[in-house]
Short mmCIF file of C-alpha atoms in Angstrom, two decimals:
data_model
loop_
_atom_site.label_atom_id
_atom_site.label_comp_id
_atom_site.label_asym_id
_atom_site.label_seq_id
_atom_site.Cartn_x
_atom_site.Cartn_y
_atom_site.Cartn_z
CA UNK X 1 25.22 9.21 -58.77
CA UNK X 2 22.87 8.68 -55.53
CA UNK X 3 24.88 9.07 -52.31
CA UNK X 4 23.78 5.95 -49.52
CA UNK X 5 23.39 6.59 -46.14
CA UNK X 6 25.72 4.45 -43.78
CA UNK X 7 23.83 1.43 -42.76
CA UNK X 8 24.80 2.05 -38.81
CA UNK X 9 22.91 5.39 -39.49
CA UNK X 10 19.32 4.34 -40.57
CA UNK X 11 19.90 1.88 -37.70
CA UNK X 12 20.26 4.20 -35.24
CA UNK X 13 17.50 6.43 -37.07
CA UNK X 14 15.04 3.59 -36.57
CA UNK X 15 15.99 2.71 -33.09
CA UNK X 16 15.90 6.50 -31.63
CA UNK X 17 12.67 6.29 -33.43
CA UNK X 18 11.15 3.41 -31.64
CA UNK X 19 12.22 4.80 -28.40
CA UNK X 20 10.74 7.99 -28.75
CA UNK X 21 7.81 6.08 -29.81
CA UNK X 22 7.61 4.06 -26.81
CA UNK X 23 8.86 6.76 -24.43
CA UNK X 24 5.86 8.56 -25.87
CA UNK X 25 2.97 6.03 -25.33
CA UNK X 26 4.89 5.19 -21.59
CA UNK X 27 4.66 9.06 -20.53
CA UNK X 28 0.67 8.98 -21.34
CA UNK X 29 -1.63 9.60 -18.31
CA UNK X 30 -1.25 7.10 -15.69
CA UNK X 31 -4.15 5.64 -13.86
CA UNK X 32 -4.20 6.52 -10.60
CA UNK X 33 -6.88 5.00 -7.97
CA UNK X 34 -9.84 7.33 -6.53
CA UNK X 35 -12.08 7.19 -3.52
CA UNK X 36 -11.92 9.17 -0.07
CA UNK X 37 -10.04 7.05 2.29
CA UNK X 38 -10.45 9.08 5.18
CA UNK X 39 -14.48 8.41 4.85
CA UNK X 40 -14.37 4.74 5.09
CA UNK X 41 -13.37 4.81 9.06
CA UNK X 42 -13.97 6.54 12.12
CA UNK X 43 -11.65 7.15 14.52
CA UNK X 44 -13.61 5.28 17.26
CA UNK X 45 -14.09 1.98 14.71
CA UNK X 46 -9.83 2.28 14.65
CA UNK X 47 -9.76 2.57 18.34
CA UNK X 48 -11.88 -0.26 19.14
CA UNK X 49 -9.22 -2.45 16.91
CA UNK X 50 -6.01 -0.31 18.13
CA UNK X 51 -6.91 -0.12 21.79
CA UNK X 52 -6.02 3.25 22.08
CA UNK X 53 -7.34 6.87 21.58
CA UNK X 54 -7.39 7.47 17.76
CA UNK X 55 -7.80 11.31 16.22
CA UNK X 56 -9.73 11.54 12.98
CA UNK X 57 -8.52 10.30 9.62
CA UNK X 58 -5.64 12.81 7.98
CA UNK X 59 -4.65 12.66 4.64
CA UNK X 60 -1.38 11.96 3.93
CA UNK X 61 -0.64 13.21 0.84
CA UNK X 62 -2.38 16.91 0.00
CA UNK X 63 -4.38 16.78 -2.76
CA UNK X 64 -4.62 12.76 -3.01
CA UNK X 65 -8.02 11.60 -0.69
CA UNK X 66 -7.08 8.08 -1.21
CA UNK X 67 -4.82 8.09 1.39
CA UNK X 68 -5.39 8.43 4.97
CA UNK X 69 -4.14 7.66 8.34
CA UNK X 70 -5.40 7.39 11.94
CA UNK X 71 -2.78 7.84 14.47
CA UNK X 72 -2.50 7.75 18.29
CA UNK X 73 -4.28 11.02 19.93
CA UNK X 74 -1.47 12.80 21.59
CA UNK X 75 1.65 10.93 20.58
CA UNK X 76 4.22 11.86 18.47
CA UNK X 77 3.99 10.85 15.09
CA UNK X 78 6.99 8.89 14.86
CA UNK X 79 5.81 6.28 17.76
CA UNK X 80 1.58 6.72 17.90
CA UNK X 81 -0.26 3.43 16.66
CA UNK X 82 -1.63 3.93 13.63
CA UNK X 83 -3.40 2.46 11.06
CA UNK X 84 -3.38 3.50 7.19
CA UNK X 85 -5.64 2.84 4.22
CA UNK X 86 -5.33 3.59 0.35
CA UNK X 87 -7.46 3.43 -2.53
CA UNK X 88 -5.24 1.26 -5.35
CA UNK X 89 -5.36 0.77 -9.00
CA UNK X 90 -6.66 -2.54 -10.06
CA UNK X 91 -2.68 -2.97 -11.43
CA UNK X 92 -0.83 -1.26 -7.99
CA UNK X 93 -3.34 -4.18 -6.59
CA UNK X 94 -1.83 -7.16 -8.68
CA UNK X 95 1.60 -6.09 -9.24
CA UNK X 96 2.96 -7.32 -5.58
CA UNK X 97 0.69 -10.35 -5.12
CA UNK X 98 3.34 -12.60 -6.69
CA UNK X 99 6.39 -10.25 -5.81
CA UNK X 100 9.40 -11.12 -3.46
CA UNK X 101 7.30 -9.43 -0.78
CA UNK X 102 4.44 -11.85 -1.07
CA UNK X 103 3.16 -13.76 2.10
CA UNK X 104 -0.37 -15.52 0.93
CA UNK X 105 -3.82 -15.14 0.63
CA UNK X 106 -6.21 -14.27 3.09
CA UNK X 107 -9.17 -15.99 2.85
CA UNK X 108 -12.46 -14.30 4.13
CA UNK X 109 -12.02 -10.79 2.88
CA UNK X 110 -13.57 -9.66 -0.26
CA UNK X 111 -13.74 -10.83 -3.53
CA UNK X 112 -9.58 -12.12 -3.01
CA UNK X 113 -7.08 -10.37 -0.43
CA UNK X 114 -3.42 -11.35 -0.16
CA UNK X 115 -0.67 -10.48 2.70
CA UNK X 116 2.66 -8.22 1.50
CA UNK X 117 5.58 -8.46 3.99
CA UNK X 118 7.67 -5.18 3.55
CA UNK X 119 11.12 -4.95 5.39
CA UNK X 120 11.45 -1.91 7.71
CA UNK X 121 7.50 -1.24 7.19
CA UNK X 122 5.89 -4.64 8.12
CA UNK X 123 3.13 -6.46 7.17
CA UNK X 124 0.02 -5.04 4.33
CA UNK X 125 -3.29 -6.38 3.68
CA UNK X 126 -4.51 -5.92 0.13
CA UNK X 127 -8.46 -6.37 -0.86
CA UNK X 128 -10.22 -6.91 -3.61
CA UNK X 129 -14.14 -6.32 -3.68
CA UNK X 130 -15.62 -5.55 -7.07
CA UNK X 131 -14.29 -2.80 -9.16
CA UNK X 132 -12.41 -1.67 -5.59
CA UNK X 133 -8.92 -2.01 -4.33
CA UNK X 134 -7.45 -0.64 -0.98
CA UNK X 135 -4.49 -2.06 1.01
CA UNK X 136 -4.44 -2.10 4.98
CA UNK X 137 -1.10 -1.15 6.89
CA UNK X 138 -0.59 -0.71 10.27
CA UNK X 139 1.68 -0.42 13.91
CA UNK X 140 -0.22 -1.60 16.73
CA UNK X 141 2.46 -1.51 18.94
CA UNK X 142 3.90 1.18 20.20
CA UNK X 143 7.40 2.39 18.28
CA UNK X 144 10.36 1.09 20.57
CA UNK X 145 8.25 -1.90 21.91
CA UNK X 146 9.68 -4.29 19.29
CA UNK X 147 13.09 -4.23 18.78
CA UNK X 148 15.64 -5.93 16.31
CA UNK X 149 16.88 -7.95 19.61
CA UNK X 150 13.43 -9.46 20.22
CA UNK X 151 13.69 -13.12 20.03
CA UNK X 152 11.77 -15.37 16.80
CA UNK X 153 8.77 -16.08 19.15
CA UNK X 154 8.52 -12.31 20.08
CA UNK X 155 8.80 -10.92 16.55
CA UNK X 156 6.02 -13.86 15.38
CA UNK X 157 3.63 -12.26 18.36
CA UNK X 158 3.96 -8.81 16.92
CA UNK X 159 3.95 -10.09 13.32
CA UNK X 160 0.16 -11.53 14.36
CA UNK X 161 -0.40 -8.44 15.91
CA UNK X 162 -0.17 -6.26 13.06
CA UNK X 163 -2.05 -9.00 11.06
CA UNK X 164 -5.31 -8.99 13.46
CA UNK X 165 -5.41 -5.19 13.47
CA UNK X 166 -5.46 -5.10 9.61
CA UNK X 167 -8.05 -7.37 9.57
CA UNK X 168 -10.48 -6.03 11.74
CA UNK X 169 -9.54 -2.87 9.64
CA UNK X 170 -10.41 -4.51 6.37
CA UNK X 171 -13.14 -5.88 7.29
CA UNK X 172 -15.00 -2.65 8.40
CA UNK X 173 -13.75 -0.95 5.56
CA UNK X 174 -15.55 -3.72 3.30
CA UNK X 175 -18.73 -2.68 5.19
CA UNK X 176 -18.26 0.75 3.71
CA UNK X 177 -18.11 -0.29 -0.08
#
């Protein structure tokens, strides 16, 4: 006489099954974006948009020369102006675009560029040009200058701020590409 296994077993056989399975294909390589960051502005080209005395590009991760950041010459790096750029995956580019962080297109700017709000980090600036991706952050304004107590109107005026200063970024990176 053949002996049955229990039904809840083969069901749980199958399903740890599948999940390995998936877990598998999910734990492949993932695509991460390329390009030197640091190489597609100079720190005079940031302080002409900043205002302010900018040292050379840094990267900001070792090892990973799609990110880079220009800060304030001689200022701590928790309040110096700054501006950062990053090299993105064609998916880290259209994952957010329709996310709760979303703020709108920006027309003008590549191929298709669209506005990310963060809170506690600001405002972003994502491009498209081609086959490229790179997103835009920045703080123009001194750390300390805006504060949670500024009024609507004053938190709209550095809001704008930030907004010019990644353009005029964006745009001379797209003169790079």
């Amino acid at each position: 006489m053949q002996k049955r296994l229990p039904r809840w077993l083969i069901a749980a056989s199958i399903g740890i099954g599948a999940t390995v399975g998936m877990c598998t294909a999910a734990a492949g390589p993932i695509e991460e974006a390329s390009g030197d960051a640091c190489k597609l502005l100079t720190a005079a080209q940031v302080s002409t948009v900043l205002g302010v005395q900018i040292d050379e590009g840094a990267y900001t991760i070792p090892g990973h020369p799609q990110f880079c950041v220009w800060r304030e010459h001689g200022t701590s790096q928790m309040v110096a102006q700054n501006v950062q750029v990053h090299f993105l995956t064609a998916h880290q580019y259209e994952a957010p675009k329709t996310g709760p962080f979303a703020k709108g297109s920006e027309s003008g700017l590549g191929d298709e560029a669209y506005w990310a709000d963060t809170p506690g980090f600001g405002f972003s600036l994502s491009v498209k040009k081609g086959s490229s991706y790179f997103r835009v952050q920045s703080r123009p304004i001194p750390e300390g200058v805006a504060r949670k107590s500024d009024t609507p109107a004053d938190k709209a005026k550095w809001a704008e701020k930030e907004k010019t200063v990644e353009r005029a970024i964006a745009a001379d990176v797209l003169n790079k590409l």
